[in-house]
Amino acid sequence: MTFPTRCLVEQPHSSSVDFAGTFINLKQLSRATGLHHTYISRVFSGVRPLPRIETARLMADALGMPFEDFITALEDRASRELHKRLRRRQV
């Protein structure tokens, strides 16, 4: 997948998230979409449900991802995050 350089970072930091094998700078994505970086962070972490279609399309466009690939990656990530939380509760 190809992402605009401004939304990428080489190493993870406090404003980035690993998504689809790439570190995305949440603040840069926020600037590119006009969405609040906290909202974006919650979407990527699975705390928020999948965004509305218009919002998801806006985020996918800002990342240069096909819409379907973006949704699939979000669903995969949300599923992994849910499984992590459930395993923590069982320990």
Coordinates of N, CA and C in Angstrom, one line a residue:
M1 N 0.8 -1.2 0.0 CA 0.0 0.0 0.0 C 0.9 1.2 0.0
T2 N 0.4 2.3 -0.6 CA 1.2 3.5 -0.7 C 0.5 4.6 0.1
F3 N 1.2 5.2 1.0 CA 0.6 6.3 1.8 C 1.4 7.6 1.5
P4 N 0.7 8.7 1.5 CA 1.4 10.0 1.4 C 2.5 10.2 2.4
T5 N 3.6 10.7 2.0 CA 4.8 10.8 2.9 C 4.4 11.5 4.2
R6 N 3.6 12.6 4.1 CA 3.4 13.4 5.3 C 2.6 12.6 6.4
C7 N 2.0 11.5 6.1 CA 1.3 10.7 7.1 C 2.1 9.5 7.6
L8 N 3.3 9.4 7.1 CA 4.2 8.3 7.4 C 5.3 8.7 8.4
V9 N 5.7 7.8 9.3 CA 6.9 8.0 10.1 C 7.7 6.7 10.0
E10 N 9.0 6.8 10.2 CA 9.9 5.7 10.1 C 9.8 4.8 11.4
Q11 N 9.7 5.5 12.5 CA 9.7 4.8 13.8 C 8.4 5.2 14.5
P12 N 7.8 4.2 15.3 CA 6.7 4.6 16.1 C 7.0 5.7 17.2
H13 N 6.0 6.5 17.4 CA 6.1 7.5 18.5 C 4.7 7.8 19.0
S14 N 4.6 8.7 19.9 CA 3.3 9.0 20.6 C 2.2 9.4 19.7
S15 N 2.5 9.9 18.5 CA 1.4 10.3 17.6 C 1.3 9.4 16.4
S16 N 1.7 8.1 16.6 CA 1.6 7.2 15.4 C 0.9 5.9 15.8
V17 N 0.5 5.2 14.8 CA -0.1 3.9 15.0 C 0.4 3.0 13.8
D18 N 0.5 1.8 14.2 CA 0.9 0.8 13.1 C -0.4 0.3 12.5
F19 N -0.5 0.6 11.2 CA -1.7 0.3 10.5 C -1.4 -0.3 9.1
A20 N -1.8 -1.5 8.8 CA -1.6 -2.1 7.5 C -0.1 -2.2 7.2
G21 N 0.7 -2.4 8.3 CA 2.2 -2.6 8.1 C 2.9 -1.3 7.9
T22 N 2.3 -0.2 8.2 CA 3.0 1.1 8.1 C 2.7 2.0 9.3
F23 N 3.6 2.8 9.8 CA 3.3 3.7 10.9 C 2.7 4.9 10.3
I24 N 1.5 5.3 10.8 CA 0.8 6.4 10.4 C 0.8 7.5 11.4
N25 N 1.2 8.7 11.0 CA 1.2 9.8 12.0 C -0.2 10.4 12.1
L26 N -0.8 10.2 13.3 CA -2.2 10.5 13.5 C -2.5 12.0 13.4
K27 N -1.5 12.8 13.8 CA -1.7 14.3 13.7 C -1.7 14.7 12.3
Q28 N -0.8 14.1 11.5 CA -0.8 14.5 10.1 C -2.0 14.0 9.4
L29 N -2.5 12.9 9.7 CA -3.8 12.4 9.1 C -4.9 13.3 9.6
S30 N -4.9 13.7 10.8 CA -5.9 14.7 11.3 C -5.9 16.0 10.5
R31 N -4.7 16.5 10.2 CA -4.6 17.7 9.4 C -5.1 17.5 8.0
A32 N -4.8 16.3 7.4 CA -5.2 16.0 6.1 C -6.7 15.8 5.9
T33 N -7.4 15.3 7.0 CA -8.8 15.0 6.9 C -9.7 16.1 7.6
G34 N -9.1 16.8 8.6 CA -9.9 17.7 9.4 C -10.6 17.1 10.5
L35 N -10.3 15.8 10.8 CA -10.9 15.0 11.9 C -9.9 15.2 13.1
H36 N -10.5 15.1 14.3 CA -9.6 15.3 15.5 C -8.8 14.1 15.6
H37 N -7.5 14.3 16.0 CA -6.5 13.2 16.1 C -7.0 12.1 17.2
T38 N -7.7 12.6 18.2 CA -8.2 11.6 19.3 C -9.2 10.7 18.7
Y39 N -10.1 11.3 17.9 CA -11.1 10.4 17.2 C -10.4 9.4 16.3
I40 N -9.5 9.8 15.5 CA -8.7 8.9 14.6 C -8.1 7.8 15.4
S41 N -7.4 8.2 16.5 CA -6.7 7.2 17.4 C -7.7 6.2 17.9
R42 N -8.9 6.6 18.3 CA -9.9 5.7 18.8 C -10.4 4.8 17.7
V43 N -10.6 5.3 16.5 CA -11.0 4.4 15.4 C -10.0 3.3 15.2
F44 N -8.7 3.7 15.1 CA -7.6 2.8 14.8 C -7.4 1.8 16.0
S45 N -7.7 2.2 17.2 CA -7.5 1.3 18.3 C -8.7 0.4 18.5
G46 N -9.8 0.6 17.8 CA -11.0 -0.2 18.0 C -11.9 0.2 19.1
V47 N -11.5 1.3 19.8 CA -12.4 1.8 20.9 C -13.7 2.4 20.3
R48 N -13.6 3.0 19.1 CA -14.7 3.5 18.4 C -15.1 2.5 17.4
P49 N -16.4 2.4 17.1 CA -16.8 1.5 16.0 C -16.3 2.0 14.6
L50 N -16.5 1.2 13.6 CA -16.0 1.7 12.3 C -16.7 3.0 12.0
P51 N -16.0 3.9 11.4 CA -16.6 5.2 11.1 C -17.7 5.1 10.0
R52 N -18.4 6.2 9.9 CA -19.4 6.3 8.8 C -18.7 6.2 7.5
I53 N -19.4 5.8 6.5 CA -18.8 5.6 5.2 C -18.1 6.9 4.7
E54 N -18.7 8.0 4.9 CA -18.1 9.3 4.4 C -16.8 9.5 5.1
T55 N -16.8 9.3 6.4 CA -15.6 9.5 7.2 C -14.5 8.5 6.8
A56 N -14.9 7.2 6.6 CA -13.9 6.2 6.2 C -13.3 6.5 4.9
R57 N -14.2 7.0 4.0 CA -13.7 7.4 2.6 C -12.7 8.5 2.7
L58 N -13.0 9.5 3.5 CA -12.1 10.7 3.7 C -10.7 10.2 4.2
M59 N -10.8 9.3 5.2 CA -9.5 8.8 5.8 C -8.7 8.0 4.7
A60 N -9.4 7.1 4.0 CA -8.8 6.3 3.0 C -8.2 7.2 1.9
D61 N -8.9 8.2 1.5 CA -8.4 9.1 0.5 C -7.1 9.8 1.0
A62 N -7.2 10.3 2.2 CA -6.0 11.0 2.8 C -4.8 10.1 2.8
L63 N -5.0 8.8 3.0 CA -3.9 7.8 3.1 C -3.5 7.2 1.7
G64 N -4.3 7.6 0.7 CA -4.0 7.0 -0.6 C -4.4 5.6 -0.7
M65 N -5.3 5.1 0.1 CA -5.7 3.7 0.1 C -7.0 3.5 -0.7
P66 N -7.2 2.4 -1.4 CA -8.5 2.1 -1.9 C -9.5 1.9 -0.7
F67 N -10.7 2.4 -0.9 CA -11.7 2.4 0.2 C -11.8 0.9 0.8
E68 N -12.0 0.0 -0.1 CA -12.2 -1.4 0.4 C -11.0 -1.9 1.2
D69 N -9.8 -1.6 0.8 CA -8.6 -2.0 1.5 C -8.6 -1.4 2.9
F70 N -9.0 -0.1 2.9 CA -9.0 0.6 4.2 C -10.0 0.0 5.2
I71 N -11.2 -0.3 4.7 CA -12.2 -0.9 5.6 C -11.7 -2.3 6.0
T72 N -11.2 -3.1 5.1 CA -10.7 -4.4 5.5 C -9.6 -4.3 6.6
A73 N -8.7 -3.4 6.4 CA -7.6 -3.2 7.4 C -8.1 -2.8 8.7
L74 N -9.1 -1.9 8.7 CA -9.8 -1.4 9.9 C -10.5 -2.6 10.7
E75 N -11.2 -3.4 9.9 CA -11.9 -4.5 10.5 C -10.9 -5.5 11.1
D76 N -9.8 -5.8 10.4 CA -8.8 -6.7 10.8 C -8.2 -6.2 12.1
R77 N -7.9 -4.9 12.1 CA -7.2 -4.3 13.3 C -8.2 -4.3 14.5
A78 N -9.5 -4.0 14.3 CA -10.4 -4.0 15.4 C -10.6 -5.4 15.9
S79 N -10.6 -6.4 15.1 CA -10.7 -7.8 15.5 C -9.5 -8.2 16.4
R80 N -8.3 -7.8 16.0 CA -7.1 -8.1 16.8 C -7.2 -7.4 18.1
E81 N -7.6 -6.2 18.1 CA -7.6 -5.4 19.4 C -8.6 -6.0 20.3
L82 N -9.8 -6.4 19.8 CA -10.8 -7.0 20.6 C -10.3 -8.3 21.3
H83 N -9.6 -9.2 20.5 CA -9.0 -10.4 21.0 C -8.0 -10.1 22.1
K84 N -7.2 -9.1 21.9 CA -6.2 -8.8 22.9 C -6.9 -8.4 24.2
R85 N -7.9 -7.6 24.1 CA -8.6 -7.2 25.3 C -9.3 -8.4 26.0
L86 N -9.9 -9.2 25.3 CA -10.5 -10.4 25.8 C -9.5 -11.3 26.5
R87 N -8.3 -11.5 25.9 CA -7.3 -12.3 26.5 C -6.8 -11.7 27.8
R88 N -6.7 -10.4 27.9 CA -6.2 -9.7 29.1 C -7.2 -10.0 30.2
R89 N -8.5 -10.0 29.9 CA -9.5 -10.2 30.9 C -9.5 -11.6 31.5
Q90 N -9.1 -12.5 30.7 CA -9.1 -13.9 31.1 C -7.9 -14.3 32.0
V91 N -6.9 -13.4 31.9 CA -5.6 -13.7 32.7 C -5.8 -13.4 34.1

